[in-house]
Amino acid sequence: MLTLTLIAQDNQLSPGQQRFNQILERIDKLKMQLVEVQAMCDTHRPVYHQRLSPLREHHRICVREMIFFLDKRLQRRGLTVQQERTAEIILCNLSMQLIEQGDEEMRVLHDKHSRESLAQKEQAAMMDMRDKMEDMLGEPLDDDESLETAHDVFRAGMERLREVEAAEQEARQQARTRKKKPSAAQLQAKAEQEAAETTLRKVFRQLVSALHPDRACDSDERDRKTVLMSEANAAYDRRDLVALLQIQLGVALTNPATIAKMTEEKITSLTLLLKQQALELEIELHHQRHDARYEFGLKSCENLSEANLNRNLRVRESSLERDLIRMQQDLQQLTDDKYFRRWLKDQKRLSEKPRVDVFDDWRY
């Protein structure tokens, strides 16, 4: 790839030129890190699913078997009212896991044994979320047919909350602006930003003029310019100054020596754009790492590395294997009514402990 790094010809680089090179180096490093994270995830993803998917499918089958067993056992006599209720709670909670995975047959069994149908629970959850959102906003949410679930209401409420906060922030900003005149530093920052925007547009317009397909002398040249123009448009849309300048280098519209000869004011404008681009890349890298940690089950504090991904995969694989062994043992022994009653008693006792979920052993 063509480099934009400024090199001193006779004298040393000015502070502005040095800053330009430093941020350019930072951008190159961030782009490389983005590529590395993507490549790491692409390499790990098939291995992750290859090793966990069979265990998860086996888990799903065992959960279904347990649900059908509980449904059948609840049709027989011999359990106390409390034991029946505990068994129904377990059945309903297990069925919810599979309903979330799209198993509609479980919806029927859930509604058969639940005091509230799934539709009633979803409606109650939606109304509860709506009350919380409206309390937070201090105003009712708009009646919208698309608000069918608690997630829909939460999303709409948070969007409305962001709108309110943005409006309040704008009002505060306008009030401050009316109260006092902008400082010299603020005026300078505004002027530098406007100059940077002008520079970005100028670089793009130079490319538009040079790459217009109608100016090509033959079909091959027209195709080449069409591709480059498409790349330039995409780079301009995402404010990628580095990509625009590299395209300029490629078509000989500029070179590092030309950039180095620019006035300090021009260098400052380019540097400001590079600084903003670096910030956007840092945010993108942060989100990419966050999404990868979530996808592969890493903790938010864990470093995203090949070693940690492999270690976490081994831990999750071992945990699933242990859960499956326990589930299979339970399924074999629950046919014994004495064992089943003891098992229900244990589940009820565990459910009464704070922050302990009676169904943890059946989740993954």
Coordinates of N, CA and C in Angstrom, one line a residue, residues 96-261:
M96 N -39.7 -22.6 28.4 CA -39.4 -21.2 28.0 C -38.1 -21.2 27.2
Q97 N -37.1 -22.0 27.7 CA -35.8 -22.1 27.0 C -36.0 -22.5 25.6
L98 N -36.8 -23.5 25.4 CA -37.0 -24.0 24.0 C -37.9 -23.2 23.1
I99 N -38.8 -22.5 23.8 CA -39.7 -21.6 23.1 C -38.8 -20.5 22.5
E100 N -37.9 -20.0 23.3 CA -37.0 -18.9 22.8 C -36.1 -19.4 21.6
Q101 N -36.0 -20.7 21.5 CA -35.2 -21.3 20.3 C -36.2 -21.6 19.2
G102 N -37.5 -21.3 19.3 CA -38.4 -21.4 18.2 C -39.2 -22.7 18.3
D103 N -39.1 -23.5 19.4 CA -39.9 -24.7 19.5 C -41.3 -24.4 19.9
E104 N -42.2 -24.4 19.0 CA -43.6 -24.0 19.2 C -44.4 -25.1 20.0
E105 N -43.9 -26.3 19.9 CA -44.6 -27.4 20.6 C -44.5 -27.2 22.1
M106 N -43.5 -26.6 22.5 CA -43.3 -26.3 23.9 C -44.3 -25.2 24.4
R107 N -44.7 -24.4 23.6 CA -45.7 -23.3 23.9 C -47.0 -24.0 24.4
V108 N -47.4 -25.0 23.7 CA -48.6 -25.7 24.1 C -48.5 -26.4 25.5
L109 N -47.3 -27.0 25.8 CA -47.1 -27.6 27.1 C -47.0 -26.6 28.2
H110 N -46.3 -25.5 27.8 CA -46.2 -24.4 28.8 C -47.6 -23.9 29.2
D111 N -48.5 -23.6 28.3 CA -49.8 -23.1 28.6 C -50.7 -24.2 29.3
K112 N -50.4 -25.4 29.0 CA -51.1 -26.5 29.7 C -50.9 -26.5 31.2
H113 N -49.7 -26.2 31.6 CA -49.3 -26.3 33.0 C -49.1 -25.0 33.7
S114 N -49.2 -23.9 33.0 CA -48.9 -22.6 33.7 C -50.2 -22.0 34.1
R115 N -50.2 -21.2 35.2 CA -51.4 -20.5 35.6 C -51.7 -19.3 34.7
E116 N -50.6 -18.9 34.0 CA -50.8 -17.9 33.0 C -50.3 -18.4 31.6
S117 N -51.0 -18.1 30.6 CA -50.5 -18.5 29.3 C -49.3 -17.7 28.9
L118 N -48.5 -18.2 27.9 CA -47.3 -17.4 27.5 C -47.7 -16.0 27.0
A119 N -48.8 -16.0 26.3 CA -49.3 -14.7 25.7 C -49.6 -13.7 26.9
Q120 N -50.3 -14.3 27.9 CA -50.6 -13.4 29.1 C -49.3 -12.9 29.8
K121 N -48.3 -13.8 29.9 CA -47.1 -13.4 30.5 C -46.4 -12.3 29.7
E122 N -46.4 -12.5 28.4 CA -45.7 -11.5 27.5 C -46.5 -10.2 27.5
Q123 N -47.8 -10.2 27.6 CA -48.6 -9.0 27.7 C -48.3 -8.3 29.1
A124 N -48.2 -9.1 30.1 CA -47.9 -8.5 31.5 C -46.5 -7.9 31.5
A125 N -45.6 -8.6 30.9 CA -44.2 -8.1 30.9 C -44.1 -6.8 30.0
M126 N -44.9 -6.8 28.9 CA -44.9 -5.6 28.1 C -45.5 -4.4 28.8
M127 N -46.6 -4.6 29.6 CA -47.3 -3.6 30.3 C -46.4 -3.1 31.5
D128 N -45.7 -4.0 32.1 CA -44.9 -3.7 33.2 C -43.7 -2.8 32.7
M129 N -43.1 -3.2 31.6 CA -42.0 -2.4 31.0 C -42.6 -1.0 30.5
R130 N -43.8 -1.0 30.0 CA -44.3 0.3 29.6 C -44.5 1.2 30.8
D131 N -45.0 0.7 31.9 CA -45.2 1.5 33.1 C -43.8 2.1 33.6
K132 N -42.8 1.2 33.5 CA -41.5 1.7 34.0 C -40.9 2.7 33.0
M133 N -41.1 2.5 31.7 CA -40.6 3.5 30.8 C -41.3 4.8 30.9
E134 N -42.6 4.8 31.1 CA -43.4 6.0 31.2 C -43.1 6.7 32.5
D135 N -42.9 6.0 33.6 CA -42.4 6.6 34.8 C -41.1 7.3 34.7
M136 N -40.2 6.7 33.9 CA -38.9 7.3 33.7 C -39.0 8.5 32.8
L137 N -39.8 8.5 31.8 CA -40.0 9.6 30.9 C -40.9 10.7 31.5
G138 N -41.8 10.3 32.3 CA -42.7 11.3 32.9 C -43.8 11.7 31.9
E139 N -44.0 10.8 30.9 CA -45.0 11.0 29.9 C -45.4 9.7 29.2
P140 N -46.6 9.5 28.7 CA -47.0 8.3 28.1 C -46.2 8.0 26.7
L141 N -46.0 6.8 26.5 CA -45.4 6.4 25.1 C -46.5 6.5 24.1
D142 N -46.1 6.8 22.9 CA -47.1 6.9 21.8 C -47.7 5.5 21.6
D143 N -49.0 5.4 21.3 CA -49.7 4.2 21.0 C -49.2 3.7 19.7
D144 N -48.5 2.5 19.7 CA -47.9 2.0 18.4 C -48.2 0.6 18.3
E145 N -48.7 0.1 17.2 CA -49.1 -1.3 17.0 C -47.8 -2.2 17.1
S146 N -46.7 -1.6 16.8 CA -45.5 -2.4 16.8 C -44.9 -2.8 18.2
L147 N -45.5 -2.1 19.2 CA -45.0 -2.4 20.6 C -45.7 -3.6 21.1
E148 N -45.3 -4.8 20.7 CA -46.0 -6.0 21.1 C -45.3 -6.7 22.2
T149 N -44.0 -6.5 22.4 CA -43.2 -7.2 23.4 C -42.6 -6.2 24.4
A150 N -42.1 -6.7 25.5 CA -41.3 -5.9 26.5 C -40.1 -5.3 25.8
H151 N -39.5 -6.1 24.9 CA -38.3 -5.6 24.2 C -38.6 -4.4 23.3
D152 N -39.8 -4.5 22.6 CA -40.2 -3.4 21.7 C -40.4 -2.1 22.6
V153 N -41.1 -2.3 23.7 CA -41.4 -1.1 24.6 C -40.1 -0.6 25.1
F154 N -39.1 -1.4 25.5 CA -37.8 -0.9 26.0 C -37.1 -0.2 25.0
R155 N -37.1 -0.7 23.8 CA -36.4 0.0 22.6 C -37.0 1.3 22.3
A156 N -38.4 1.4 22.3 CA -39.0 2.6 22.0 C -38.8 3.6 23.1
G157 N -38.9 3.1 24.4 CA -38.7 4.0 25.5 C -37.3 4.6 25.6
M158 N -36.3 3.8 25.3 CA -34.9 4.3 25.3 C -34.7 5.3 24.1
E159 N -35.3 5.0 23.0 CA -35.2 5.9 21.9 C -35.8 7.3 22.2
R160 N -37.0 7.2 22.9 CA -37.6 8.4 23.3 C -36.8 9.2 24.3
L161 N -36.2 8.4 25.3 CA -35.4 9.0 26.3 C -34.2 9.7 25.7
R162 N -33.5 9.1 24.7 CA -32.4 9.7 24.0 C -32.8 11.0 23.3
E163 N -34.0 11.0 22.7 CA -34.6 12.2 22.1 C -34.8 13.3 23.1
V164 N -35.3 13.0 24.2 CA -35.6 14.0 25.3 C -34.3 14.6 25.8
E165 N -33.3 13.7 26.1 CA -32.0 14.1 26.6 C -31.3 15.0 25.5
A166 N -31.4 14.6 24.2 CA -30.8 15.4 23.2 C -31.4 16.8 23.1
A167 N -32.7 16.8 23.2 CA -33.4 18.1 23.2 C -33.1 19.0 24.4
E168 N -33.0 18.4 25.6 CA -32.6 19.1 26.8 C -31.1 19.6 26.6
Q169 N -30.3 18.8 26.1 CA -28.9 19.2 25.9 C -28.8 20.4 24.9
E170 N -29.5 20.3 23.8 CA -29.5 21.4 22.9 C -30.1 22.7 23.5
A171 N -31.1 22.5 24.3 CA -31.7 23.7 24.9 C -30.7 24.4 25.9
R172 N -29.9 23.5 26.6 CA -28.9 24.0 27.5 C -27.8 24.7 26.7
Q173 N -27.4 24.1 25.6 CA -26.3 24.6 24.8 C -26.8 26.0 24.2
Q174 N -28.0 26.1 23.8 CA -28.5 27.4 23.2 C -28.6 28.4 24.3
A175 N -28.9 28.0 25.5 CA -29.0 29.0 26.6 C -27.6 29.5 27.0
R176 N -26.6 28.6 27.0 CA -25.3 29.0 27.3 C -24.8 29.9 26.2
T177 N -25.1 29.6 24.9 CA -24.7 30.4 23.8 C -25.2 31.8 23.9
R178 N -26.5 31.9 24.3 CA -27.2 33.2 24.4 C -26.6 34.1 25.6
K179 N -26.1 33.4 26.6 CA -25.6 34.1 27.8 C -24.2 34.7 27.6
K180 N -23.4 34.0 26.8 CA -22.0 34.5 26.7 C -21.5 34.2 25.3
K181 N -20.6 35.1 24.9 CA -20.0 35.0 23.6 C -19.0 33.8 23.6
P182 N -18.8 33.2 22.5 CA -17.8 32.2 22.4 C -16.4 32.7 22.7
S183 N -15.6 31.9 23.3 CA -14.2 32.3 23.7 C -13.4 32.3 22.4
A184 N -12.2 32.8 22.6 CA -11.2 32.8 21.4 C -10.9 31.4 21.0
A185 N -10.7 30.5 22.0 CA -10.4 29.1 21.8 C -11.5 28.4 21.0
Q186 N -12.8 28.7 21.4 CA -13.9 28.1 20.7 C -14.0 28.6 19.3
L187 N -13.8 29.9 19.1 CA -13.8 30.4 17.7 C -12.7 29.8 16.9
Q188 N -11.5 29.6 17.5 CA -10.4 29.0 16.7 C -10.8 27.5 16.4
A189 N -11.3 26.8 17.3 CA -11.7 25.4 17.1 C -12.7 25.3 16.0
K190 N -13.7 26.2 16.0 CA -14.7 26.2 15.0 C -14.1 26.5 13.6
A191 N -13.2 27.5 13.6 CA -12.6 27.8 12.3 C -11.7 26.7 11.8
E192 N -11.0 26.0 12.7 CA -10.2 24.9 12.3 C -11.1 23.7 11.7
Q193 N -12.2 23.5 12.4 CA -13.1 22.5 11.9 C -13.7 22.8 10.5
E194 N -14.1 24.0 10.3 CA -14.6 24.5 9.0 C -13.5 24.3 8.0
A195 N -12.3 24.7 8.3 CA -11.2 24.5 7.4 C -10.9 23.0 7.0
A196 N -11.0 22.2 8.0 CA -10.9 20.8 7.8 C -11.9 20.2 6.9
E197 N -13.2 20.6 7.1 CA -14.3 20.2 6.2 C -14.0 20.6 4.8
T198 N -13.5 21.9 4.7 CA -13.2 22.4 3.3 C -12.1 21.6 2.7
T199 N -11.1 21.2 3.4 CA -10.0 20.4 2.9 C -10.5 19.0 2.4
L200 N -11.4 18.4 3.2 CA -11.9 17.1 2.9 C -12.7 17.2 1.6
R201 N -13.5 18.2 1.5 CA -14.3 18.4 0.2 C -13.4 18.6 -1.0
K202 N -12.3 19.4 -0.8 CA -11.4 19.7 -1.9 C -10.7 18.4 -2.4
V203 N -10.3 17.6 -1.4 CA -9.6 16.3 -1.8 C -10.6 15.5 -2.6
F204 N -11.8 15.4 -2.1 CA -12.8 14.6 -2.8 C -13.1 15.1 -4.2
R205 N -13.3 16.4 -4.3 CA -13.6 17.0 -5.6 C -12.5 16.8 -6.6
Q206 N -11.2 16.9 -6.2 CA -10.1 16.6 -7.0 C -10.2 15.2 -7.6
L207 N -10.6 14.3 -6.8 CA -10.7 12.9 -7.2 C -11.9 12.8 -8.2
V208 N -13.0 13.4 -7.9 CA -14.2 13.4 -8.8 C -13.8 13.9 -10.2
S209 N -13.0 15.0 -10.2 CA -12.6 15.5 -11.5 C -11.7 14.6 -12.3
A210 N -10.8 14.0 -11.5 CA -9.7 13.2 -12.2 C -10.3 11.8 -12.6
L211 N -11.3 11.3 -11.9 CA -11.7 9.9 -12.1 C -13.0 9.8 -12.8
H212 N -13.6 10.9 -13.3 CA -14.8 10.8 -14.0 C -14.7 9.8 -15.2
P213 N -15.6 8.8 -15.2 CA -15.4 7.8 -16.3 C -15.6 8.3 -17.7
D214 N -16.3 9.4 -17.9 CA -16.5 10.0 -19.2 C -15.1 10.5 -19.8
R215 N -14.2 10.7 -19.0 CA -12.9 11.2 -19.4 C -11.9 10.1 -19.8
A216 N -12.4 8.9 -19.7 CA -11.5 7.8 -20.0 C -11.3 7.6 -21.5
C217 N -10.1 7.2 -21.9 CA -9.8 7.1 -23.3 C -10.2 5.7 -23.9
D218 N -10.4 4.7 -23.1 CA -10.9 3.4 -23.6 C -11.7 2.7 -22.5
S219 N -12.3 1.6 -22.8 CA -13.2 0.9 -21.9 C -12.5 0.4 -20.7
D220 N -11.2 -0.1 -20.8 CA -10.5 -0.6 -19.6 C -10.2 0.6 -18.7
E221 N -9.8 1.7 -19.2 CA -9.6 2.9 -18.3 C -10.9 3.3 -17.7
R222 N -12.0 3.2 -18.4 CA -13.3 3.6 -17.9 C -13.7 2.7 -16.7
D223 N -13.5 1.4 -16.9 CA -13.8 0.5 -15.8 C -12.9 0.8 -14.6
R224 N -11.6 1.0 -14.8 CA -10.7 1.3 -13.7 C -11.2 2.5 -12.9
K225 N -11.5 3.6 -13.7 CA -11.9 4.8 -13.0 C -13.3 4.7 -12.3
T226 N -14.1 3.8 -12.9 CA -15.4 3.6 -12.2 C -15.2 2.9 -10.9
V227 N -14.3 1.9 -10.8 CA -14.0 1.3 -9.5 C -13.4 2.3 -8.5
L228 N -12.5 3.0 -9.0 CA -11.8 4.0 -8.1 C -12.8 5.1 -7.6
M229 N -13.7 5.5 -8.5 CA -14.7 6.5 -8.1 C -15.7 5.9 -7.1
S230 N -16.0 4.7 -7.2 CA -16.8 4.0 -6.2 C -16.1 4.0 -4.9
E231 N -14.8 3.6 -4.9 CA -14.0 3.6 -3.6 C -13.9 5.0 -3.0
A232 N -13.8 6.0 -3.9 CA -13.7 7.4 -3.4 C -15.0 7.8 -2.7
N233 N -16.1 7.5 -3.4 CA -17.4 7.9 -2.8 C -17.6 7.2 -1.5
A234 N -17.3 5.9 -1.3 CA -17.4 5.2 -0.1 C -16.5 5.9 1.0
A235 N -15.3 6.2 0.6 CA -14.4 6.8 1.6 C -14.9 8.2 2.0
Y236 N -15.4 8.9 1.1 CA -15.9 10.3 1.5 C -17.1 10.2 2.4
D237 N -18.0 9.2 2.1 CA -19.2 9.0 3.0 C -18.8 8.7 4.4
R238 N -17.7 7.9 4.6 CA -17.3 7.6 5.9 C -16.2 8.5 6.5
R239 N -15.9 9.6 5.7 CA -14.9 10.6 6.1 C -13.5 10.0 6.3
D240 N -13.2 9.1 5.4 CA -11.9 8.4 5.5 C -10.9 9.1 4.7
L241 N -10.2 10.1 5.3 CA -9.2 10.9 4.6 C -8.0 10.1 4.1
V242 N -7.6 9.1 4.9 CA -6.5 8.3 4.6 C -6.8 7.6 3.2
A243 N -7.9 7.0 3.1 CA -8.3 6.3 1.9 C -8.3 7.3 0.7
L244 N -8.9 8.5 0.9 CA -9.0 9.4 -0.2 C -7.6 9.8 -0.7
L245 N -6.7 10.1 0.3 CA -5.3 10.5 0.0 C -4.6 9.4 -0.7
Q246 N -4.8 8.1 -0.3 CA -4.1 7.0 -0.9 C -4.6 6.8 -2.4
I247 N -5.9 7.1 -2.6 CA -6.4 7.0 -4.0 C -5.7 8.1 -4.8
Q248 N -5.6 9.3 -4.2 CA -4.9 10.4 -4.9 C -3.4 10.0 -5.2
L249 N -2.8 9.3 -4.3 CA -1.4 8.8 -4.5 C -1.4 7.8 -5.7
G250 N -2.4 7.0 -5.7 CA -2.5 6.0 -6.8 C -2.7 6.5 -8.2
V251 N -3.4 7.7 -8.3 CA -3.6 8.3 -9.6 C -2.7 9.5 -9.8
A252 N -1.7 9.6 -8.9 CA -0.6 10.6 -9.1 C -1.1 12.0 -9.0
L253 N -2.2 12.2 -8.2 CA -2.7 13.6 -8.0 C -1.9 14.3 -6.8
T254 N -1.2 13.5 -6.0 CA -0.4 14.1 -4.9 C 0.6 13.1 -4.6
N255 N 1.5 13.5 -3.6 CA 2.5 12.6 -3.1 C 2.9 13.1 -1.7
P256 N 3.6 12.3 -0.9 CA 4.0 12.8 0.4 C 4.8 14.1 0.4
A257 N 5.7 14.3 -0.7 CA 6.5 15.5 -0.8 C 5.6 16.7 -1.0
T258 N 4.5 16.5 -1.8 CA 3.6 17.6 -2.0 C 2.9 18.0 -0.7
I259 N 2.4 17.0 0.0 CA 1.8 17.2 1.3 C 2.7 17.9 2.3
A260 N 4.0 17.5 2.3 CA 4.9 18.1 3.2 C 5.2 19.5 3.0
K261 N 5.0 20.0 1.7 CA 5.2 21.4 1.3 C 4.0 22.2 1.6

